[in-house]
Amino acid sequence: MDMTGLVSGAGGFIASAFVVAGYTMRTMIPLRIFGILTNVVFIAFSIAHHHYPVMVLHMILLPLNIYRLREMLLLVREVKRSVSSDLSMAWLKPFMTERKCATGEVLFYKHEQAEEMYYIVSGRYRLVESGIELPVGAIVGELGMLSPSNKRTQTLECLEGGLVLSVTYSKVQELYVQNPEFGFYFLRLVSARLFQNVGKLEAQLAQSSAQASS
């Protein structure tokens, strides 16, 4: 075998090894990074050996892998920022779908099976049992994902027509599995929001008790 054939065979073996190694990746960020390296190797190999269909394929896949890697890195960064600042879950917006709500509409009932959470964009909404009105920008329903029974603990009613964004628990779980770092910070964020909600409820109860005794 001449040197050209030897180099060609070695290049093909290396490119194939990158593909096999990519299938061993369990989480999304390492998978995307390795996918980018694989695309670069295949593009270089294809140019050197005039395999233009393969070159075109990987030139298409390369920007897609870069875009998805950037998307996941930005998501993790936004979750970290939320944990250390205002506990906002606005970073979930790109993964949510719009839902228009009419006045008097009930988004979910107490004891109903919980399958998604909501981000309030506009309108007025109230948790019926506690009487708490939720402001624009609030997230509601996220704790149902962590509940053992996945049941709603309150009823959510629309008092004034508006818009909400919804994301299914399965989508959040998908993001969790794809990137354990996202999952870690998401759990911290939900826990912090739970303690924040408990604190607000205690303050409201204390205020109600003070008003009743005065």
XYZ file of C-alpha atoms in Angstrom:
214
model
C 0.000 0.000 0.000
C 1.416 3.418 -0.954
C 1.656 6.331 1.470
C -1.445 8.051 0.054
C -3.583 4.991 0.668
C -2.154 4.588 4.159
C -2.932 8.194 5.072
C -6.418 7.875 3.594
C -7.114 4.735 5.604
C -5.806 6.315 8.798
C -7.928 9.415 8.223
C -11.040 7.326 7.709
C -10.297 5.321 10.854
C -9.853 8.496 12.936
C -13.076 10.011 11.589
C -14.982 6.791 12.357
C -13.491 6.696 15.858
C -14.881 10.197 16.482
C -18.357 9.024 15.459
C -18.214 5.994 17.781
C -16.905 8.119 20.666
C -19.750 10.582 20.133
C -22.297 7.831 20.743
C -20.777 7.174 24.180
C -21.549 10.705 25.421
C -24.385 10.747 27.958
C -24.992 14.476 28.368
C -25.712 17.183 25.835
C -22.851 19.671 26.238
C -20.024 17.096 25.852
C -21.998 15.517 23.005
C -22.270 18.837 21.143
C -18.587 19.632 21.675
C -17.577 16.228 20.373
C -20.054 16.603 17.511
C -18.338 19.849 16.490
C -14.923 18.155 16.564
C -16.319 15.271 14.508
C -17.727 17.686 11.922
C -14.359 19.445 11.612
C -12.498 16.128 11.202
C -14.923 14.893 8.541
C -14.807 18.197 6.647
C -10.994 18.117 6.573
C -10.966 14.438 5.570
C -13.582 14.991 2.843
C -11.762 17.963 1.332
C -8.477 16.052 1.261
C -10.070 13.051 -0.470
C -12.679 14.871 -2.576
C -15.662 13.281 -0.810
C -17.868 16.291 -1.423
C -21.284 14.862 -0.373
C -19.821 14.003 3.048
C -18.221 17.450 3.222
C -21.550 19.175 2.484
C -23.337 17.079 5.122
C -20.898 18.026 7.877
C -20.765 21.664 6.803
C -24.532 21.698 7.438
C -24.245 19.848 10.766
C -21.397 22.015 12.095
C -23.381 25.277 12.551
C -26.323 23.295 13.955
C -24.096 21.751 16.624
C -22.560 25.149 17.417
C -26.023 26.724 17.737
C -27.327 23.980 20.059
C -24.185 24.127 22.197
C -24.538 27.896 22.560
C -28.237 27.495 23.427
C -27.490 25.034 26.232
C -24.593 27.094 27.630
C -26.792 30.207 27.699
C -29.544 28.245 29.445
C -27.190 27.081 32.205
C -25.846 30.624 32.606
C -29.346 32.089 32.950
C -30.346 29.476 35.539
C -27.202 30.241 37.565
C -27.963 33.957 37.373
C -31.551 33.403 38.548
C -30.398 31.342 41.530
C -28.117 34.149 42.699
C -30.456 37.073 41.948
C -34.245 37.372 41.564
C -35.253 33.668 41.253
C -36.860 34.447 37.887
C -37.719 31.588 35.545
C -37.919 33.779 32.444
C -35.051 31.753 30.927
C -37.594 29.000 30.207
C -39.418 31.219 27.681
C -37.683 29.786 24.566
C -39.016 26.340 25.500
C -42.594 27.470 26.239
C -45.759 27.762 24.151
C -48.345 30.554 24.247
C -51.837 30.124 25.666
C -54.529 32.811 25.650
C -56.806 32.849 28.693
C -60.309 34.310 28.956
C -61.834 35.931 32.028
C -63.297 33.255 34.300
C -61.302 30.435 32.701
C -59.795 27.878 35.068
C -56.303 26.839 34.029
C -56.217 23.901 36.424
C -58.158 22.517 39.388
C -57.053 21.369 42.815
C -56.160 17.625 42.919
C -55.894 17.576 39.120
C -52.933 15.740 37.581
C -50.110 18.253 37.052
C -48.287 18.086 33.720
C -47.032 21.626 33.044
C -46.081 24.949 34.599
C -47.054 28.468 33.528
C -45.341 31.842 33.137
C -47.732 34.810 33.408
C -47.239 37.342 30.605
C -50.389 39.445 30.978
C -53.787 39.413 32.696
C -54.776 38.670 36.306
C -54.799 35.233 37.927
C -55.699 33.954 41.386
C -55.054 30.798 43.365
C -58.616 30.173 44.521
C -58.084 28.290 47.788
C -55.498 30.691 49.227
C -56.893 33.813 47.563
C -53.408 34.825 46.397
C -53.330 36.902 43.206
C -50.299 36.260 41.014
C -48.445 39.172 39.375
C -47.209 39.377 35.789
C -43.884 37.552 35.545
C -44.836 34.922 38.108
C -44.332 31.198 37.558
C -47.035 28.883 38.848
C -47.245 25.107 38.844
C -43.526 24.319 39.029
C -43.787 22.528 42.369
C -46.187 19.947 40.964
C -43.268 18.401 39.096
C -41.517 17.642 42.382
C -44.618 16.405 44.176
C -44.673 12.593 44.656
C -48.261 12.408 43.391
C -47.921 15.154 40.726
C -51.254 16.585 41.894
C -52.276 20.242 41.932
C -52.557 21.684 45.430
C -54.737 24.656 44.401
C -57.039 25.876 41.634
C -55.805 28.612 39.273
C -58.438 30.975 37.856
C -58.090 33.783 35.313
C -59.650 36.994 36.691
C -58.853 39.128 33.658
C -58.075 37.820 30.181
C -54.428 37.624 29.248
C -51.576 35.481 28.008
C -49.530 32.765 29.686
C -46.634 30.638 28.491
C -46.620 26.948 29.347
C -43.930 24.284 29.402
C -44.507 20.607 30.084
C -42.722 18.789 32.863
C -41.442 16.312 30.281
C -39.617 19.157 28.491
C -38.017 20.334 31.735
C -37.044 16.744 32.538
C -35.523 16.436 29.061
C -33.368 19.509 29.721
C -32.477 18.052 33.122
C -31.296 14.758 31.610
C -29.417 16.449 28.780
C -27.420 18.622 31.148
C -26.970 17.628 34.830
C -25.596 21.098 35.638
C -28.898 22.612 34.508
C -30.727 20.074 36.687
C -28.677 20.966 39.756
C -29.318 24.695 39.457
C -32.974 24.136 38.557
C -33.517 22.193 41.787
C -31.778 24.936 43.761
C -33.960 27.541 42.086
C -37.217 25.679 42.736
C -36.213 25.084 46.367
C -35.418 28.771 46.825
C -38.773 29.734 45.299
C -40.533 27.292 47.634
C -38.972 28.900 50.710
C -39.785 32.330 49.289
C -43.444 31.358 48.816
C -43.627 29.912 52.327
C -42.220 33.167 53.706
C -44.793 35.240 51.801
C -47.626 33.005 52.996
C -46.469 33.266 56.616
C -46.314 37.066 56.290
C -49.840 37.176 54.846
C -51.177 34.941 57.624
C -49.490 37.090 60.262
C -50.992 40.225 58.714
C -54.458 38.644 58.595
C -54.177 37.563 62.232
C -53.099 41.057 63.280
C -56.032 42.629 61.446
C -58.472 40.139 62.982
C -57.253 40.824 66.522
C -57.276 44.622 66.161
